[in-house]
Amino acid sequence: MTVRTRFAPSPTGALHLGGARTALFNWLFARHHGGEFILRLEDTDRERSRKEHSEQILASLRWIGLDWDGEVMHQSQREEHYREVIWQLLDSGHAYHCDCSTERLTQLRESQQAAGEKPRYDRRCRDRELKASEQTVVRFCTPLEGELRISDTLKGEICFDNAELDDLIIARRGGGATYHLAVVADDRETHITHIIRGDDHLNNTPRQVHILMALGANIPSYTHLPMILDEHGRKMSKRAQAADVLNYREEGFLPTALVNGLARMGWAHGDDELFSAEDLVRLFDLDGLNPAASRIDPKKLLWVNQQQMSRVSSEEFDSEFLWHCDRLGLTTETLDETTRATLLEVQQARCRTVREAAAQSTWLLEDAPQRDEKAWSKFMTPETQELLQELIPELMAIDWTRESIHSWLQTTIERLEVKPRVVAQPLRVAVTGSSVSPSIEDTLLLLGKEATLERLQAALHD
């Protein structure tokens, strides 16, 4: 059996963390078993579905490295297929036409609520053998008696009383398929073997299984994931900025780090914390899932990102670094190949986020450094300017290698009998405008001898 999973978001908003984790677990399970991962956009809600949301979902999945097999399925383009499935259910006696008005259904619901009963359709039209018209919907014939038992990977065996289930509408007036019918039709056609989704879909499962059974289709294996809570233990709002996947890119997280963090929200492999995508594909399976809800920990996620910054390939870091530089209006094209490679290597090793790495490179990528007035007033005193005036001739005389700069710095510190920062900080502020940069050796090496001396002279005459 070929394992086939699917991720089926509705393009009514941005891809949030809960959806991204669902997509990741489906992708990992399929790839671990050498199977297929299907991407389906459930865009039948014409009023709320937006093209920009679809594009954002696809961009988010691509950014975190989740590829899919075949073309993206769009439910809005499959209406003809859904009509065929609806007629199949009608012809087999598993569905019927209903002409109950909205007014009648409202009155029925209100009377049931007043009597303390669970609101549900009373099946008035089930045996009337109505014909299709513009005024009818199509309802599914839910079994009237018995139980439906479903085995869930995390929740074990779950029993549903058929008498508690409604005859749900599977086609609206005019023939448009509803959510449950479209989901079942697509899962059947794509031969989905495992459905891994949030436990907010648990109540949908018996309805969809009944339709699958009526169609004579194979029943997938189900796994319903607990939700992700925010750092305070509350349900995370889809509208919260922190829930948007691409917001993490803007904050400077690596895709590898976000995938690592998402995987650990509900799955574990011993006490391991750090994983590459390749590690996750090799190790992931459903027996590592936790049935308890997971809580996002921003500090832990930032730690994971910092760890991954030094672990990822230079190509992945370079791609994200250039993306952030572009957003800041910076370019590395003015740097020679050696300097550019050194900058990336230095910033990759020392920074917590890629955005931080890009922002802390402005002193090198701009013609003139942006001055931090607080740092300038603290370190550019008459005494330190006098010191810099003394150091310039010495810098002019040394070879411009990291080893030579380091040796000169150590000799100067010993000669002056001062702490390293007494020399390093005035130099750093003079040439970068800030008290924060890579080591002074790397800073001067990256800037180059000519630019370093020019900036030191400019600082003295400011």
Coordinates of C-alpha atoms in Angstrom, one line a residue:
M1 CA 0.0 0.0 0.0
T2 CA 1.3 3.4 -1.0
V3 CA 0.9 5.9 1.9
R4 CA -1.0 9.0 0.8
T5 CA -1.6 12.0 3.1
R6 CA -3.1 15.4 2.4
F7 CA -3.2 18.9 3.7
A8 CA -6.4 20.7 2.9
P9 CA -6.5 24.4 4.1
S10 CA -9.2 26.8 3.3
P11 CA -7.8 30.0 1.7
T12 CA -9.8 32.3 4.0
G13 CA -6.7 33.7 5.8
A14 CA -2.9 33.3 6.2
L15 CA -1.4 29.9 7.0
H16 CA -1.0 29.8 10.8
L17 CA 1.2 27.7 13.1
G18 CA -1.5 25.1 13.7
G19 CA -2.1 24.5 10.0
A20 CA 1.7 24.5 9.3
R21 CA 2.2 21.8 11.9
T22 CA -0.6 19.7 10.4
A23 CA 0.9 20.1 7.0
L24 CA 4.4 19.2 8.4
F25 CA 3.2 16.0 10.1
N26 CA 1.4 14.9 7.0
W27 CA 4.4 15.6 4.8
L28 CA 6.8 13.9 7.2
F29 CA 4.6 10.8 7.5
A30 CA 4.3 10.5 3.7
R31 CA 8.0 11.1 3.1
H32 CA 9.1 8.8 5.9
H33 CA 7.1 5.9 4.3
G34 CA 8.1 6.8 0.7
G35 CA 4.5 7.9 0.0
E36 CA 2.7 10.9 -1.5
F37 CA 1.7 14.2 0.0
I38 CA -1.3 15.9 -1.6
L39 CA -2.1 19.6 -1.3
R40 CA -5.8 20.6 -1.7
L41 CA -7.3 24.1 -1.4
E42 CA -10.8 23.9 0.0
D43 CA -11.9 27.1 -1.7
T44 CA -15.6 26.5 -2.2
D45 CA -16.6 29.4 0.1
R46 CA -16.7 32.0 -2.7
E47 CA -17.3 34.9 -0.3
R48 CA -14.4 34.3 2.1
S49 CA -11.8 32.5 -0.1
R50 CA -9.2 34.9 -1.6
K51 CA -6.5 34.5 -4.2
E52 CA -4.0 36.3 -2.0
H53 CA -4.7 33.8 0.8
S54 CA -4.1 30.9 -1.6
E55 CA -0.8 32.5 -2.7
Q56 CA 0.2 33.1 0.9
I57 CA -0.4 29.5 1.9
L58 CA 1.6 28.2 -1.0
A59 CA 4.4 30.6 -0.3
S60 CA 4.5 29.6 3.4
L61 CA 4.7 25.9 2.5
R62 CA 7.4 26.5 0.0
W63 CA 9.4 28.6 2.5
I64 CA 9.4 25.9 5.1
G65 CA 10.4 23.3 2.5
L66 CA 7.2 21.3 2.1
D67 CA 6.8 20.1 -1.4
W68 CA 3.7 18.3 -2.7
D69 CA 3.0 15.6 -5.3
G70 CA 1.1 16.5 -8.4
E71 CA -0.8 19.7 -9.0
V72 CA -2.5 21.6 -6.3
M73 CA -6.2 20.6 -6.2
H74 CA -8.7 23.4 -6.1
Q75 CA -12.2 22.3 -5.0
S76 CA -13.7 25.3 -6.8
Q77 CA -12.7 23.6 -10.0
R78 CA -14.3 20.3 -9.2
E79 CA -18.0 21.0 -9.1
E80 CA -18.8 18.6 -12.0
H81 CA -17.1 15.7 -10.1
Y82 CA -19.0 16.5 -6.9
R83 CA -22.3 16.5 -8.8
E84 CA -21.5 13.0 -10.1
V85 CA -20.8 11.8 -6.5
I86 CA -24.1 13.4 -5.3
W87 CA -26.1 11.6 -8.0
Q88 CA -24.3 8.4 -7.1
L89 CA -25.5 8.7 -3.5
L90 CA -29.0 9.6 -4.7
D91 CA -29.2 6.7 -7.1
S92 CA -28.0 4.2 -4.4
G93 CA -30.6 5.4 -1.9
H94 CA -28.0 7.0 0.4
A95 CA -29.3 10.6 -0.1
Y96 CA -32.6 12.4 -0.7
H97 CA -34.0 15.7 -1.8
C98 CA -35.4 18.0 0.9
D99 CA -37.6 21.1 0.4
C100 CA -37.9 22.3 4.0
S101 CA -37.8 26.1 4.1
T102 CA -35.4 28.1 6.2
E103 CA -38.4 29.3 8.2
R104 CA -39.6 25.7 9.0
L105 CA -36.1 24.7 10.1
T106 CA -35.7 27.8 12.3
Q107 CA -39.1 27.0 14.0
L108 CA -38.1 23.4 14.4
R109 CA -34.8 24.3 16.0
E110 CA -36.4 26.8 18.4
S111 CA -39.1 24.3 19.5
Q112 CA -36.4 21.6 20.1
Q113 CA -34.3 24.0 22.2
A114 CA -37.4 25.1 24.1
A115 CA -38.1 21.5 24.9
G116 CA -34.5 20.9 26.0
E117 CA -33.7 18.7 23.1
K118 CA -30.7 18.7 20.9
P119 CA -31.5 20.7 17.7
R120 CA -31.5 18.5 14.6
Y121 CA -33.4 17.9 11.4
D122 CA -36.4 15.7 11.9
R123 CA -36.0 13.8 8.6
R124 CA -39.4 15.0 7.4
C125 CA -38.4 14.6 3.7
R126 CA -36.5 11.4 4.0
D127 CA -39.3 9.2 2.6
R128 CA -41.2 11.7 0.5
E129 CA -39.2 10.8 -2.7
L130 CA -39.1 14.4 -3.8
K131 CA -37.6 15.4 -7.2
A132 CA -34.8 17.8 -7.7
S133 CA -35.8 21.4 -8.0
E134 CA -34.4 24.9 -7.4
Q135 CA -36.0 24.8 -3.9
T136 CA -34.4 21.5 -2.8
V137 CA -31.2 20.6 -1.1
V138 CA -29.7 17.1 -0.9
R139 CA -29.3 15.4 2.5
F140 CA -27.4 12.3 3.3
C141 CA -29.2 9.3 4.9
T142 CA -27.3 8.8 8.2
P143 CA -28.0 5.4 9.7
L144 CA -30.8 5.6 12.2
E145 CA -29.5 3.1 14.6
G146 CA -26.3 1.5 15.8
E147 CA -22.8 2.8 16.5
L148 CA -19.8 3.8 14.4
R149 CA -16.5 2.9 15.9
I150 CA -13.3 4.7 14.7
S151 CA -9.8 3.9 15.8
D152 CA -7.7 7.0 16.3
T153 CA -3.9 7.0 16.6
L154 CA -3.9 9.3 19.6
K155 CA -7.4 8.9 21.1
G156 CA -7.8 5.2 20.7
E157 CA -11.2 3.8 19.8
I158 CA -14.0 6.4 19.6
C159 CA -17.7 5.4 19.5
F160 CA -20.3 7.5 17.9
D161 CA -24.1 6.9 18.4
N162 CA -25.7 7.1 14.9
A163 CA -28.9 8.3 16.5
E164 CA -27.1 11.5 17.6
L165 CA -26.0 12.4 14.1
D166 CA -28.0 14.5 11.7
D167 CA -29.0 14.0 8.1
L168 CA -26.5 16.5 6.9
I169 CA -26.9 18.6 3.7
I170 CA -24.4 17.4 1.0
A171 CA -25.7 19.7 -1.8
R172 CA -27.1 23.2 -1.4
R173 CA -30.0 24.7 -3.4
G174 CA -28.7 25.0 -6.9
G175 CA -26.6 21.9 -6.6
G176 CA -23.3 23.2 -5.0
A177 CA -21.6 20.6 -2.9
T178 CA -21.1 21.2 0.8
Y179 CA -17.8 20.8 2.8
H180 CA -18.4 17.2 3.9
L181 CA -19.3 15.9 0.4
A182 CA -16.3 17.7 -1.3
V183 CA -13.9 16.4 1.3
V184 CA -15.0 12.8 1.0
A185 CA -15.1 12.9 -2.8
D186 CA -11.6 14.2 -3.0
D187 CA -10.2 11.9 -0.3
R188 CA -11.7 8.9 -2.2
E189 CA -10.4 10.0 -5.6
T190 CA -6.9 10.6 -4.4
H191 CA -6.8 7.4 -2.4
I192 CA -5.9 9.0 0.9
T193 CA -4.7 6.4 3.4
H194 CA -4.0 8.5 6.4
I195 CA -5.8 11.6 7.6
I196 CA -3.8 13.6 10.1
R197 CA -5.6 16.8 11.2
G198 CA -6.6 18.9 14.2
D199 CA -9.0 17.5 16.7
D200 CA -11.4 20.3 16.0
H201 CA -12.3 18.1 13.0
L202 CA -13.2 15.1 15.3
N203 CA -16.9 15.7 15.1
N204 CA -16.7 15.7 11.3
T205 CA -15.1 12.3 11.1
P206 CA -18.2 10.1 11.7
R207 CA -20.2 12.1 9.1
Q208 CA -17.4 11.7 6.5
V209 CA -16.9 8.0 7.3
H210 CA -20.5 7.3 6.8
I211 CA -20.4 8.9 3.3
L212 CA -17.2 7.0 2.5
M213 CA -18.9 3.8 3.5
A214 CA -22.0 4.6 1.4
L215 CA -19.6 5.1 -1.6
G216 CA -17.9 1.8 -1.0
A217 CA -14.6 3.6 -0.5
N218 CA -11.7 2.5 1.8
I219 CA -11.7 4.1 5.2
P220 CA -8.4 6.0 6.0
S221 CA -6.6 5.8 9.3
Y222 CA -7.3 8.8 11.5
T223 CA -5.1 10.9 13.7
H224 CA -6.6 13.9 15.4
L225 CA -3.9 16.3 16.7
P226 CA -4.5 18.4 19.8
M227 CA -4.3 22.1 19.3
I228 CA -1.3 24.4 19.8
L229 CA -1.8 26.9 22.7
D230 CA -0.1 30.2 23.0
E231 CA 2.6 30.9 25.6
H232 CA -0.1 31.6 28.3
G233 CA -1.9 28.3 27.7
R234 CA -4.8 29.9 25.7
K235 CA -6.1 28.9 22.3
M236 CA -4.0 30.7 19.7
S237 CA -6.0 33.1 17.6
K238 CA -5.6 32.7 13.9
R239 CA -5.6 36.5 13.7
A240 CA -2.7 36.9 16.0
Q241 CA 0.5 38.1 14.3
A242 CA 2.5 35.4 16.0
A243 CA 0.3 32.7 14.4
D244 CA 1.2 33.7 10.8
V245 CA 3.9 31.5 9.4
L246 CA 5.5 34.1 7.2
N247 CA 5.7 36.5 10.1
Y248 CA 8.4 34.3 11.4
R249 CA 10.4 34.8 8.3
E250 CA 10.0 38.6 8.8
E251 CA 11.2 38.2 12.3
G252 CA 14.4 36.5 11.0
F253 CA 13.7 32.8 11.7
L254 CA 15.2 30.2 9.5
P255 CA 12.7 27.8 7.8
T256 CA 14.7 24.9 9.3
A257 CA 14.3 26.4 12.8
L258 CA 10.6 26.8 12.4
V259 CA 10.1 23.3 11.1
N260 CA 12.3 22.0 14.0
G261 CA 10.1 24.0 16.5
L262 CA 6.8 22.9 14.9
A263 CA 7.9 19.2 14.9
R264 CA 8.6 19.5 18.7
M265 CA 5.1 20.8 19.3
G266 CA 3.5 17.5 19.8
W267 CA 6.2 15.0 18.7
A268 CA 9.3 13.8 20.3
H269 CA 12.3 11.5 19.7
G270 CA 13.8 10.8 23.1
D271 CA 15.3 13.9 24.6
D272 CA 16.6 15.3 21.2
E273 CA 15.8 18.9 20.6
L274 CA 17.5 19.8 17.3
F275 CA 16.7 18.2 14.0
S276 CA 17.3 18.9 10.3
A277 CA 14.6 18.2 7.8
E278 CA 16.4 15.1 6.8
D279 CA 16.5 13.9 10.5
L280 CA 12.8 14.5 10.8
V281 CA 11.9 12.5 7.7
R282 CA 14.1 9.6 8.9
L283 CA 12.8 9.6 12.4
F284 CA 9.2 10.7 12.3
D285 CA 6.3 8.4 12.9
L286 CA 3.0 8.6 14.6
D287 CA 4.0 6.6 17.7
G288 CA 6.1 9.7 18.7
L289 CA 3.0 12.0 19.0
N290 CA 1.9 13.4 22.3
P291 CA -1.9 13.3 23.0
A292 CA -1.7 16.5 25.1
A293 CA -2.0 20.0 23.8
S294 CA 1.3 21.8 23.0
R295 CA 2.2 25.3 24.1
I296 CA 4.4 27.6 21.9
D297 CA 7.4 28.8 23.8
P298 CA 8.9 31.9 22.1
K299 CA 12.1 31.8 24.1
K300 CA 12.6 28.1 23.2
L301 CA 11.9 28.8 19.5
L302 CA 14.4 31.6 19.5
W303 CA 17.0 29.3 21.1
V304 CA 16.3 26.7 18.4
N305 CA 16.8 29.3 15.7
Q306 CA 20.1 30.5 17.2
Q307 CA 21.3 26.9 17.3
Q308 CA 20.2 26.2 13.8
M309 CA 21.9 29.4 12.6
S310 CA 25.3 27.7 13.2
R311 CA 24.1 24.4 11.8
V312 CA 22.4 25.1 8.5
S313 CA 24.2 25.2 5.2
S314 CA 25.8 28.4 4.0
E315 CA 23.4 28.3 1.1
E316 CA 20.3 28.4 3.3
F317 CA 21.6 31.2 5.4
D318 CA 22.7 33.1 2.4
S319 CA 19.3 32.9 0.8
E320 CA 17.5 34.3 4.0
F321 CA 20.3 36.9 4.6
L322 CA 19.8 38.3 1.1
W323 CA 16.1 38.4 1.6
H324 CA 16.4 40.5 4.7
C325 CA 19.0 42.7 3.1
D326 CA 16.7 43.4 0.3
R327 CA 13.9 44.4 2.8
L328 CA 16.3 46.8 4.5
G329 CA 17.4 48.3 1.2
L330 CA 20.9 46.8 1.4
T331 CA 23.0 44.9 -1.1
T332 CA 26.1 42.8 -0.9
E333 CA 26.9 43.3 -4.6
T334 CA 29.5 46.0 -3.7
L335 CA 31.6 43.4 -1.7
D336 CA 34.2 41.2 -3.3
E337 CA 33.6 37.5 -3.1
T338 CA 36.0 36.9 -0.2
T339 CA 34.6 39.7 2.0
R340 CA 31.0 38.7 1.3
A341 CA 31.8 35.0 2.2
T342 CA 33.5 36.2 5.4
L343 CA 30.6 38.5 6.4
L344 CA 28.1 35.6 6.0
E345 CA 30.3 33.2 8.0
V346 CA 30.8 35.7 10.8
Q347 CA 27.2 36.8 11.1
Q348 CA 25.9 33.2 10.8
A349 CA 27.9 32.2 13.8
R350 CA 27.2 35.1 16.1
C351 CA 23.6 36.3 15.6
R352 CA 20.3 34.9 16.9
T353 CA 18.2 35.7 13.9
V354 CA 18.8 36.4 10.2
R355 CA 17.1 39.8 10.5
E356 CA 19.5 40.6 13.3
A357 CA 22.4 39.5 11.0
A358 CA 21.3 41.7 8.2
A359 CA 20.5 44.7 10.4
Q360 CA 24.0 44.4 12.1
S361 CA 25.7 44.5 8.7
T362 CA 24.5 48.0 7.7
W363 CA 27.8 49.5 8.8
L364 CA 29.6 47.5 6.1
L365 CA 26.9 47.6 3.3
E366 CA 26.3 51.3 3.5
D367 CA 28.7 54.0 2.4
A368 CA 28.5 55.8 5.7
P369 CA 27.6 54.1 9.0
Q370 CA 24.5 55.1 10.8
R371 CA 25.5 56.7 14.1
D372 CA 24.2 55.5 17.4
E373 CA 24.4 58.8 19.3
K374 CA 24.3 57.2 22.7
A375 CA 27.3 55.0 21.8
W376 CA 29.1 57.9 20.1
S377 CA 28.8 60.2 23.1
K378 CA 30.0 57.4 25.5
F379 CA 33.0 56.2 23.6
M380 CA 34.1 59.1 21.4
T381 CA 35.5 61.4 24.1
P382 CA 38.5 63.7 23.8
E383 CA 40.6 61.1 25.5
T384 CA 39.6 58.3 23.1
Q385 CA 40.0 60.5 20.1
E386 CA 43.5 61.2 21.2
L387 CA 44.0 57.4 21.5
L388 CA 42.7 56.8 18.0
Q389 CA 45.0 59.6 16.7
E390 CA 47.9 57.6 18.1
L391 CA 46.7 54.3 16.7
I392 CA 46.1 55.3 13.1
P393 CA 49.8 55.3 12.1
E394 CA 50.2 51.9 13.6
L395 CA 47.2 50.5 11.7
M396 CA 48.6 52.0 8.5
A397 CA 51.8 50.0 9.0
I398 CA 50.4 46.5 9.5
D399 CA 49.4 43.9 7.0
W400 CA 45.6 43.6 6.7
T401 CA 45.0 40.0 7.8
R402 CA 43.0 38.8 10.7
E403 CA 46.2 37.4 12.3
S404 CA 48.1 40.7 11.9
I405 CA 45.2 42.8 13.3
H406 CA 44.8 40.4 16.2
S407 CA 48.5 40.5 17.0
W408 CA 48.6 44.4 16.8
L409 CA 45.6 44.6 19.1
Q410 CA 47.1 42.3 21.7
T411 CA 50.4 44.2 21.6
T412 CA 48.6 47.6 21.9
I413 CA 46.5 46.4 24.9
E414 CA 49.6 45.1 26.7
R415 CA 51.6 48.3 25.9
L416 CA 48.9 50.5 27.2
E417 CA 48.1 48.2 30.1
V418 CA 44.4 48.5 29.6
K419 CA 41.4 46.1 29.2
P420 CA 40.6 45.1 25.6
R421 CA 37.4 47.1 25.4
V422 CA 39.3 50.3 26.1
V423 CA 40.9 50.0 22.7
A424 CA 38.2 47.9 20.9
Q425 CA 35.1 49.9 21.6
P426 CA 36.4 53.4 20.4
L427 CA 37.6 51.7 17.3
R428 CA 34.3 49.9 16.8
V429 CA 32.2 53.0 17.3
A430 CA 34.4 55.1 15.1
V431 CA 34.2 52.8 12.1
T432 CA 30.7 51.3 12.5
G433 CA 28.8 54.1 14.3
S434 CA 27.7 51.5 16.9
S435 CA 28.9 49.6 19.9
V436 CA 27.6 46.3 18.4
S437 CA 29.5 44.5 15.7
P438 CA 31.5 41.3 15.1
S439 CA 34.8 41.0 16.9
I440 CA 37.0 44.1 16.3
E441 CA 39.4 41.9 14.3
D442 CA 36.6 40.7 12.0
T443 CA 35.1 44.2 11.8
L444 CA 38.3 45.8 10.7
L445 CA 39.1 42.9 8.3
L446 CA 35.7 43.1 6.7
L447 CA 35.8 46.9 6.3
G448 CA 39.2 46.8 4.7
K449 CA 42.3 48.9 5.4
E450 CA 41.4 51.9 3.2
A451 CA 37.8 52.3 4.5
T452 CA 38.9 51.7 8.1
L453 CA 41.5 54.5 7.9
E454 CA 39.1 56.8 6.1
R455 CA 36.4 56.3 8.8
L456 CA 38.8 56.8 11.6
Q457 CA 40.0 60.1 10.1
A458 CA 36.4 61.2 9.6
A459 CA 35.6 60.3 13.3
L460 CA 38.5 62.5 14.5
H461 CA 37.3 65.5 12.5
D462 CA 33.6 65.2 13.5

